[in-house]
Amino acid sequence: MSITAAVVGGGLGGLTAAAALHARGVDVHVYERGQALREQGVGMHLGPNGTRLLRRLGLGPRLAEAAVRPDALEVRAFHNGAQVAVQEMGEVWERQFRAPYLTVHRGDLHRMLAGLLPAARVHTGKELTGFREGPDGVRLEFADGTTAEADVLIGADGVHSAVRRAVAGEDAPVYSGNSALRGLVDAADVPGLDPARMYMFAGPAARVLCYPVSGGRQFTYVVVVPAAEGDAESWTSATDRSDLDSVLAGWAPQVREVVAAAGEVRRWALYDRAPLERWSTRRVTLLGDAAHPMLPHHGQGANQAIEDGVALALCLDEEVDAGADGIAAALRRYESVRRPHTTRVQLGSRTGQPPGKEEKNSMANTTNNNINNAAANVNWILDNDVEANLNNNGTNNNLNNINGNNENLNNNAA
């Protein structure tokens, strides 16, 4: 018996889950509150743990056109641009992790994922106001007065998730003490940067990361700085370019090229939430930022949502019984595999270190840790193959390592 699935939220995680379910023949519908299906933001990192899954969904050729596989990460001195260190990536990492590390514009990836679904499966202008879970399914209620029915409800509605509040209750955002100024510049306007490479400039009170997107035609820049907590937990707030200019006054010539070329600048207040103790009921579950919003210091927010979506589709596909027991068993399996792993990534993302090695979340510590992230600190993340974990019934070494860290996770979450 086939199941029906309702995905609330048309972001990267929701669309990945929907595409993976649709590919397995599941009757899935996406409900997006916006009047159009679009993704805000700039660039993002796709680790091998994400790209291998996207390739299996059939997006390999399109990623090859729109994304960039950086040859290396260069760490440069903030004041004069002198090279401090180089981490080879490109072919080296693709061989090591069996899939490429890519940088891509969020909008490009969003359009790719949306293209995997028939238009009739995506419903815009559908703001969820509530839902009722019963023995025979879930009834969704929307602000426009319409309703929908499904066997399972998947909350992919972001950090302010209405589904999260219903499943896990209210919780408070945790401010990191930092915010990020970010935007896009044309590669032609920053000749000091090679569009085949990523760059990090680490200063005493800020750091700058620049990486190519849009097939190398543009660079995304991210400037992380200490900042007083504002009034809103937002990652799209507009700010003035003078803020960027003042923070980066006296920096290296390559950084000043970025400042001169910057157009619209956005400020992203860096919040996360404490890890949840549960994600699911018998017919409702969470994924992506709705389940585990995290800071960007591992570059894994979208990758973990992609892993969630594929893992959830695989678990639901294996439970052919649409009854409450079958759905509940699938959601238990999904959560048992994903929640320990994402908790470890979420906690480690606060400083760029694995759990158990956290230091005070200062700018200096975070800068140093992010330089080290190019090597061993993220290998366990990039090497993860969530499909293999599930297909091997949890006996994969990665999963054993995750389960072996449960005690450490609990200590860090306390």
Short mmCIF file of C-alpha atoms in Angstrom, two decimals:
data_model
loop_
_atom_site.label_atom_id
_atom_site.label_comp_id
_atom_site.label_asym_id
_atom_site.label_seq_id
_atom_site.Cartn_x
_atom_site.Cartn_y
_atom_site.Cartn_z
CA MET A 1 0.00 0.00 0.00
CA SER A 2 1.45 3.36 -1.01
CA ILE A 3 1.58 6.19 1.49
CA THR A 4 0.80 9.88 1.03
CA ALA A 5 3.26 12.42 2.37
CA ALA A 6 2.87 16.15 3.03
CA VAL A 7 6.06 18.23 3.18
CA VAL A 8 5.57 21.63 4.82
CA GLY A 9 8.28 23.97 3.53
CA GLY A 10 9.75 24.31 0.06
CA GLY A 11 13.38 24.96 0.97
CA LEU A 12 16.37 22.77 0.14
CA GLY A 13 15.60 20.11 2.74
CA GLY A 14 11.90 19.92 1.96
CA LEU A 15 12.48 19.68 -1.77
CA THR A 16 15.16 17.01 -1.31
CA ALA A 17 12.79 14.91 0.78
CA ALA A 18 9.98 15.40 -1.73
CA ALA A 19 12.21 14.57 -4.71
CA ALA A 20 13.56 11.44 -3.00
CA LEU A 21 10.04 10.31 -2.07
CA HIS A 22 8.70 11.05 -5.55
CA ALA A 23 11.55 9.04 -7.10
CA ARG A 24 10.42 6.07 -4.97
CA GLY A 25 6.82 6.37 -6.15
CA VAL A 26 5.43 7.96 -2.99
CA ASP A 27 2.46 10.31 -3.41
CA VAL A 28 4.11 13.46 -2.02
CA HIS A 29 3.00 17.10 -2.00
CA VAL A 30 4.97 20.18 -0.92
CA TYR A 31 3.18 23.07 0.82
CA GLU A 32 5.13 26.35 0.76
CA ARG A 33 3.92 29.46 2.57
CA GLY A 34 5.46 31.86 0.03
CA GLN A 35 3.54 32.92 -3.04
CA ALA A 36 6.36 31.60 -5.23
CA LEU A 37 8.85 28.81 -4.86
CA ARG A 38 12.21 30.54 -4.51
CA GLU A 39 15.31 30.43 -2.34
CA GLN A 40 16.85 33.54 -0.83
CA GLY A 41 20.52 33.76 0.02
CA VAL A 42 23.87 33.66 -1.67
CA GLY A 43 26.35 30.79 -1.95
CA MET A 44 26.69 27.58 0.03
CA HIS A 45 29.00 24.62 0.45
CA LEU A 46 28.07 21.13 -0.71
CA GLY A 47 30.25 18.57 1.01
CA PRO A 48 30.75 15.09 -0.47
CA ASN A 49 28.16 13.83 2.02
CA GLY A 50 25.63 16.00 0.19
CA THR A 51 26.88 15.80 -3.40
CA ARG A 52 26.90 12.01 -3.50
CA LEU A 53 23.20 12.03 -2.61
CA LEU A 54 22.35 14.76 -5.12
CA ARG A 55 24.15 12.83 -7.84
CA ARG A 56 22.04 9.78 -7.04
CA LEU A 57 18.95 11.95 -7.48
CA GLY A 58 20.18 12.70 -11.00
CA LEU A 59 21.61 16.19 -10.48
CA GLY A 60 25.23 15.41 -11.34
CA PRO A 61 25.24 17.02 -14.83
CA ARG A 62 23.46 20.17 -13.64
CA LEU A 63 25.80 20.55 -10.68
CA ALA A 64 28.77 20.23 -13.03
CA GLU A 65 27.44 23.25 -14.96
CA ALA A 66 26.36 25.55 -12.12
CA ALA A 67 28.64 24.66 -9.21
CA VAL A 68 32.40 24.94 -8.74
CA ARG A 69 34.77 22.27 -7.46
CA PRO A 70 37.42 24.44 -5.73
CA ASP A 71 40.98 23.31 -6.30
CA ALA A 72 42.10 24.45 -2.86
CA LEU A 73 41.42 26.60 0.18
CA GLU A 74 44.02 29.34 0.63
CA VAL A 75 44.45 30.92 4.06
CA ARG A 76 45.89 34.43 3.73
CA ALA A 77 47.04 37.12 6.14
CA PHE A 78 44.34 39.70 6.71
CA HIS A 79 46.63 42.76 6.52
CA ASN A 80 48.65 42.10 3.36
CA GLY A 81 47.15 39.03 1.69
CA ALA A 82 50.28 36.90 2.03
CA GLN A 83 49.58 33.18 1.79
CA VAL A 84 49.72 31.45 5.18
CA ALA A 85 48.56 27.93 4.30
CA VAL A 86 46.97 25.91 1.51
CA GLN A 87 44.58 22.98 1.83
CA GLU A 88 44.38 21.02 -1.42
CA MET A 89 40.81 20.08 -2.34
CA GLY A 90 39.48 19.36 -5.85
CA GLU A 91 40.53 15.97 -7.16
CA VAL A 92 42.31 15.14 -3.88
CA TRP A 93 39.13 15.39 -1.83
CA GLU A 94 37.00 13.75 -4.51
CA ARG A 95 39.22 10.67 -4.40
CA GLN A 96 39.32 10.67 -0.61
CA PHE A 97 35.59 11.11 -0.04
CA ARG A 98 34.27 9.43 -3.23
CA ALA A 99 32.36 12.54 -4.26
CA PRO A 100 33.28 16.18 -4.93
CA TYR A 101 33.25 19.15 -2.58
CA LEU A 102 31.34 21.89 -4.43
CA THR A 103 30.34 25.50 -3.92
CA VAL A 104 27.05 26.62 -5.45
CA HIS A 105 24.53 29.46 -5.38
CA ARG A 106 21.58 28.45 -3.20
CA GLY A 107 19.13 29.61 -5.85
CA ASP A 108 20.75 27.36 -8.47
CA LEU A 109 20.48 24.29 -6.25
CA HIS A 110 16.93 25.20 -5.28
CA ARG A 111 15.87 25.33 -8.93
CA MET A 112 17.55 21.99 -9.61
CA LEU A 113 15.66 20.29 -6.79
CA ALA A 114 12.35 21.89 -7.76
CA GLY A 115 12.88 20.57 -11.29
CA LEU A 116 12.78 17.00 -9.96
CA LEU A 117 9.12 17.41 -9.00
CA PRO A 118 6.04 17.77 -11.21
CA ALA A 119 4.58 21.26 -10.85
CA ALA A 120 1.31 19.76 -9.62
CA ARG A 121 3.09 18.42 -6.52
CA VAL A 122 4.13 21.89 -5.28
CA HIS A 123 1.53 24.21 -3.72
CA THR A 124 2.49 27.82 -2.93
CA GLY A 125 0.66 30.33 -0.74
CA LYS A 126 0.02 27.58 1.82
CA GLU A 127 0.86 28.83 5.31
CA LEU A 128 0.32 26.08 7.85
CA THR A 129 -1.79 27.25 10.79
CA GLY A 130 -2.29 23.88 12.45
CA PHE A 131 -2.67 20.16 12.00
CA ARG A 132 -4.54 17.31 13.61
CA GLU A 133 -3.00 13.87 13.90
CA GLY A 134 -5.40 10.95 14.14
CA PRO A 135 -5.41 7.17 13.83
CA ASP A 136 -6.03 7.35 10.08
CA GLY A 137 -3.68 10.19 9.11
CA VAL A 138 -2.91 13.89 9.49
CA ARG A 139 -5.18 16.79 8.51
CA LEU A 140 -3.34 20.01 7.62
CA GLU A 141 -5.00 23.42 7.94
CA PHE A 142 -3.80 26.49 6.03
CA ALA A 143 -4.28 30.22 6.45
CA ASP A 144 -6.27 30.45 3.19
CA GLY A 145 -8.96 28.18 4.67
CA THR A 146 -8.00 25.07 2.72
CA THR A 147 -7.02 21.69 4.16
CA ALA A 148 -5.05 18.65 3.05
CA GLU A 149 -4.80 15.04 4.18
CA ALA A 150 -1.75 12.81 4.37
CA ASP A 151 -0.47 9.65 6.02
CA VAL A 152 2.64 11.44 7.24
CA LEU A 153 3.54 15.10 7.80
CA ILE A 154 7.14 16.25 7.35
CA GLY A 155 8.02 19.58 8.95
CA ALA A 156 10.68 21.23 6.78
CA ASP A 157 9.55 24.75 7.61
CA GLY A 158 12.80 26.17 8.92
CA VAL A 159 14.08 27.59 12.16
CA HIS A 160 10.71 29.18 13.01
CA SER A 161 8.92 25.91 12.32
CA ALA A 162 5.27 25.64 13.32
CA VAL A 163 5.59 21.86 13.13
CA ARG A 164 8.58 21.91 15.50
CA ARG A 165 6.61 23.89 18.10
CA ALA A 166 3.76 21.37 17.94
CA VAL A 167 6.06 18.36 18.22
CA ALA A 168 8.70 19.60 20.67
CA GLY A 169 7.24 22.73 22.30
CA GLU A 170 8.59 26.27 22.45
CA ASP A 171 12.31 26.88 22.82
CA ALA A 172 14.56 29.91 22.74
CA PRO A 173 17.18 30.72 20.11
CA VAL A 174 20.81 30.67 21.31
CA TYR A 175 22.88 33.61 20.09
CA SER A 176 26.50 32.92 19.19
CA GLY A 177 27.78 36.46 19.78
CA ASN A 178 28.57 36.83 16.08
CA SER A 179 26.83 37.94 12.93
CA ALA A 180 27.81 37.56 9.29
CA LEU A 181 27.83 40.18 6.56
CA ARG A 182 27.47 38.49 3.20
CA GLY A 183 26.71 38.99 -0.45
CA LEU A 184 27.84 38.36 -4.01
CA VAL A 185 30.41 40.05 -6.25
CA ASP A 186 31.26 39.39 -9.89
CA ALA A 187 34.51 37.47 -10.30
CA ALA A 188 35.60 39.96 -12.97
CA ASP A 189 35.53 42.72 -10.32
CA VAL A 190 37.89 40.89 -7.94
CA PRO A 191 40.92 39.98 -10.11
CA GLY A 192 43.00 39.22 -7.03
CA LEU A 193 40.92 36.08 -6.40
CA ASP A 194 41.18 32.95 -8.56
CA PRO A 195 37.62 31.66 -9.32
CA ALA A 196 38.90 28.09 -9.00
CA ARG A 197 39.84 28.58 -5.32
CA MET A 198 38.38 29.39 -1.91
CA TYR A 199 39.97 31.99 0.34
CA MET A 200 40.02 32.70 4.05
CA PHE A 201 41.45 35.90 5.56
CA ALA A 202 41.67 35.56 9.34
CA GLY A 203 41.92 38.78 11.32
CA PRO A 204 42.03 39.44 15.06
CA ALA A 205 38.33 40.31 15.35
CA ALA A 206 36.82 39.10 12.09
CA ARG A 207 37.33 36.59 9.34
CA VAL A 208 36.46 36.67 5.66
CA LEU A 209 35.60 33.65 3.54
CA CYS A 210 35.32 34.02 -0.25
CA TYR A 211 34.33 31.17 -2.55
CA PRO A 212 33.24 30.88 -6.20
CA VAL A 213 29.68 30.11 -7.29
CA SER A 214 27.62 30.33 -10.50
CA GLY A 215 30.15 28.32 -12.47
CA GLY A 216 32.94 30.64 -11.29
CA ARG A 217 31.28 33.82 -12.55
CA GLN A 218 30.65 35.13 -9.03
CA PHE A 219 32.13 34.99 -5.55
CA THR A 220 30.16 34.72 -2.34
CA TYR A 221 31.77 36.56 0.56
CA VAL A 222 30.99 35.98 4.23
CA VAL A 223 32.42 38.27 6.93
CA VAL A 224 31.94 36.96 10.48
CA VAL A 225 32.21 39.60 13.20
CA PRO A 226 31.31 39.91 16.88
CA ALA A 227 28.03 41.76 17.29
CA ALA A 228 25.54 42.62 20.01
CA GLU A 229 22.36 40.58 19.89
CA GLY A 230 19.65 42.24 17.83
CA ASP A 231 15.90 42.01 17.93
CA ALA A 232 15.36 39.36 15.28
CA GLU A 233 16.59 35.86 14.53
CA SER A 234 17.10 36.54 10.83
CA TRP A 235 19.57 35.63 8.11
CA THR A 236 18.29 38.03 5.44
CA SER A 237 18.29 41.43 7.14
CA ALA A 238 19.53 44.26 4.94
CA THR A 239 22.47 46.32 6.09
CA ASP A 240 24.50 49.19 4.72
CA ARG A 241 27.67 48.67 2.71
CA SER A 242 29.39 51.13 5.02
CA ASP A 243 29.23 48.42 7.70
CA LEU A 244 31.28 46.16 5.48
CA ASP A 245 33.70 48.95 4.68
CA SER A 246 34.30 49.88 8.32
CA VAL A 247 34.85 46.30 9.45
CA LEU A 248 37.40 45.65 6.70
CA ALA A 249 39.25 48.97 6.68
CA GLY A 250 42.98 48.36 6.29
CA TRP A 251 42.61 44.74 5.21
CA ALA A 252 44.44 43.03 2.33
CA PRO A 253 44.08 44.34 -1.24
CA GLN A 254 42.06 41.30 -2.28
CA VAL A 255 39.56 41.96 0.52
CA ARG A 256 39.33 45.63 -0.41
CA GLU A 257 38.48 44.55 -3.98
CA VAL A 258 35.53 42.63 -2.55
CA VAL A 259 34.39 45.65 -0.53
CA ALA A 260 34.60 47.93 -3.57
CA ALA A 261 32.61 45.48 -5.72
CA ALA A 262 29.92 44.72 -3.13
CA GLY A 263 26.37 45.71 -3.96
CA GLU A 264 23.56 44.58 -1.68
CA VAL A 265 24.87 43.45 1.70
CA ARG A 266 22.88 41.22 4.05
CA ARG A 267 23.43 40.64 7.75
CA TRP A 268 22.91 37.18 9.18
CA ALA A 269 22.60 36.98 12.96
CA LEU A 270 24.18 33.66 13.94
CA TYR A 271 21.76 31.73 16.15
CA ASP A 272 21.17 28.07 16.73
CA ARG A 273 18.97 26.08 19.11
CA ALA A 274 19.66 23.44 21.73
CA PRO A 275 19.41 19.90 20.28
CA LEU A 276 15.95 18.38 20.59
CA GLU A 277 15.27 15.24 22.58
CA ARG A 278 12.76 14.05 19.99
CA TRP A 279 11.73 14.92 16.44
CA SER A 280 8.70 12.74 15.85
CA THR A 281 5.26 11.58 16.83
CA ARG A 282 3.59 8.56 15.21
CA ARG A 283 2.81 10.39 11.97
CA VAL A 284 4.79 13.66 12.14
CA THR A 285 8.53 14.35 11.97
CA LEU A 286 11.04 17.14 11.33
CA LEU A 287 14.04 17.70 9.11
CA GLY A 288 16.65 20.36 8.35
CA ASP A 289 16.56 23.61 10.29
CA ALA A 290 13.20 22.66 11.79
CA ALA A 291 14.98 19.77 13.54
CA HIS A 292 18.54 21.01 14.07
CA PRO A 293 19.34 24.65 13.20
CA MET A 294 23.10 25.05 13.36
CA LEU A 295 25.82 27.65 13.05
CA PRO A 296 27.77 27.74 9.77
CA HIS A 297 31.23 26.87 11.10
CA HIS A 298 31.14 23.37 9.58
CA GLY A 299 29.32 24.55 6.43
CA GLN A 300 26.81 21.75 6.98
CA GLY A 301 23.33 23.24 7.46
CA ALA A 302 22.06 22.43 3.96
CA ASN A 303 24.07 19.21 3.71
CA GLN A 304 22.48 17.81 6.84
CA ALA A 305 19.02 18.74 5.52
CA ILE A 306 19.82 16.89 2.29
CA GLU A 307 20.93 13.85 4.29
CA ASP A 308 17.71 14.06 6.34
CA GLY A 309 15.53 14.16 3.23
CA VAL A 310 17.15 11.14 1.60
CA ALA A 311 17.21 9.13 4.84
CA LEU A 312 13.56 9.86 5.56
CA ALA A 313 12.50 8.87 2.04
CA LEU A 314 14.37 5.59 2.32
CA CYS A 315 12.82 4.79 5.71
CA LEU A 316 9.28 5.60 4.55
CA ASP A 317 9.73 3.68 1.31
CA GLU A 318 10.63 0.54 3.23
CA GLU A 319 7.46 0.74 5.37
CA VAL A 320 4.78 -0.25 2.85
CA ASP A 321 2.06 -0.24 5.50
CA ALA A 322 0.33 3.17 5.55
CA GLY A 323 -1.14 2.42 8.95
CA ALA A 324 -0.02 4.20 12.08
CA ASP A 325 2.27 1.36 13.15
CA GLY A 326 4.12 1.30 9.83
CA ILE A 327 4.56 5.07 9.70
CA ALA A 328 5.66 5.20 13.34
CA ALA A 329 8.25 2.47 12.76
CA ALA A 330 9.66 4.35 9.77
CA LEU A 331 9.91 7.61 11.71
CA ARG A 332 11.57 5.86 14.66
CA ARG A 333 14.19 4.40 12.34
CA TYR A 334 14.78 7.74 10.63
CA GLU A 335 15.21 9.57 13.93
CA SER A 336 17.43 6.85 15.45
CA VAL A 337 19.87 7.22 12.54
CA ARG A 338 19.74 10.97 12.03
CA ARG A 339 19.33 12.60 15.44
CA PRO A 340 22.60 11.36 17.03
CA HIS A 341 24.54 12.39 13.92
CA THR A 342 22.99 15.82 13.49
CA THR A 343 23.33 16.52 17.21
CA ARG A 344 27.04 15.88 16.94
CA VAL A 345 27.32 18.14 13.89
CA GLN A 346 25.12 20.80 15.50
CA LEU A 347 27.19 20.96 18.68
CA GLY A 348 30.48 20.86 16.80
CA SER A 349 29.32 23.70 14.54
CA ARG A 350 29.27 26.04 17.51
CA THR A 351 33.08 26.19 17.50
CA GLY A 352 34.16 24.19 14.48
CA GLN A 353 35.28 21.34 16.76
CA PRO A 354 33.77 17.90 17.36
CA PRO A 355 31.77 17.62 20.61
CA GLY A 356 33.96 17.18 23.64
CA LYS A 357 36.56 19.64 22.33
CA GLU A 358 34.58 22.85 22.58
CA GLU A 359 36.29 25.99 23.77
CA LYS A 360 34.82 29.36 24.55
CA ASN A 361 33.09 30.58 21.39
CA SER A 362 35.39 33.52 20.79
CA MET A 363 36.29 34.90 17.40
CA ALA A 364 39.93 33.79 17.82
CA ASN A 365 38.99 30.23 18.68
CA THR A 366 36.44 30.02 15.89
CA THR A 367 38.93 31.38 13.34
CA ASN A 368 41.62 28.89 14.29
CA ASN A 369 39.19 26.00 14.38
CA ASN A 370 37.81 26.85 10.95
CA ILE A 371 41.32 26.76 9.49
CA ASN A 372 41.75 23.31 11.00
CA ASN A 373 38.35 22.22 9.68
CA ALA A 374 39.88 21.87 6.21
CA ALA A 375 41.57 18.75 7.52
CA ALA A 376 40.68 16.15 10.13
CA ASN A 377 37.90 17.88 12.07
CA VAL A 378 35.34 17.44 9.27
CA ASN A 379 36.45 14.14 7.75
CA TRP A 380 33.86 12.17 9.70
CA ILE A 381 31.15 14.50 8.36
CA LEU A 382 32.25 14.51 4.73
CA ASP A 383 32.76 10.74 4.67
CA ASN A 384 29.24 9.95 5.87
CA ASP A 385 26.97 8.09 3.44
CA VAL A 386 23.53 8.08 4.98
CA GLU A 387 22.08 5.74 2.34
CA ALA A 388 24.82 3.19 2.94
CA ASN A 389 24.21 3.44 6.69
CA LEU A 390 20.54 2.59 6.24
CA ASN A 391 21.08 -0.05 3.56
CA ASN A 392 23.59 -1.77 5.84
CA ASN A 393 21.03 -1.77 8.66
CA GLY A 394 23.15 0.54 10.79
CA THR A 395 26.32 -1.56 10.74
CA ASN A 396 28.36 0.97 8.79
CA ASN A 397 31.44 2.18 10.65
CA ASN A 398 30.23 5.77 10.49
CA LEU A 399 27.03 4.84 12.27
CA ASN A 400 28.91 2.84 14.88
CA ASN A 401 31.12 5.86 15.53
CA ILE A 402 28.04 8.06 15.91
CA ASN A 403 26.34 5.67 18.32
CA GLY A 404 29.60 5.34 20.25
CA ASN A 405 29.49 9.06 20.91
CA ASN A 406 25.98 9.10 22.43
CA GLU A 407 27.30 9.56 25.96
CA ASN A 408 29.47 12.44 24.78
CA LEU A 409 26.49 13.98 22.99
CA ASN A 410 24.35 13.83 26.09
CA ASN A 411 27.07 15.46 28.18
CA ASN A 412 27.42 18.32 25.69
CA ALA A 413 23.67 18.86 25.37
CA ALA A 414 23.26 19.13 29.13
#
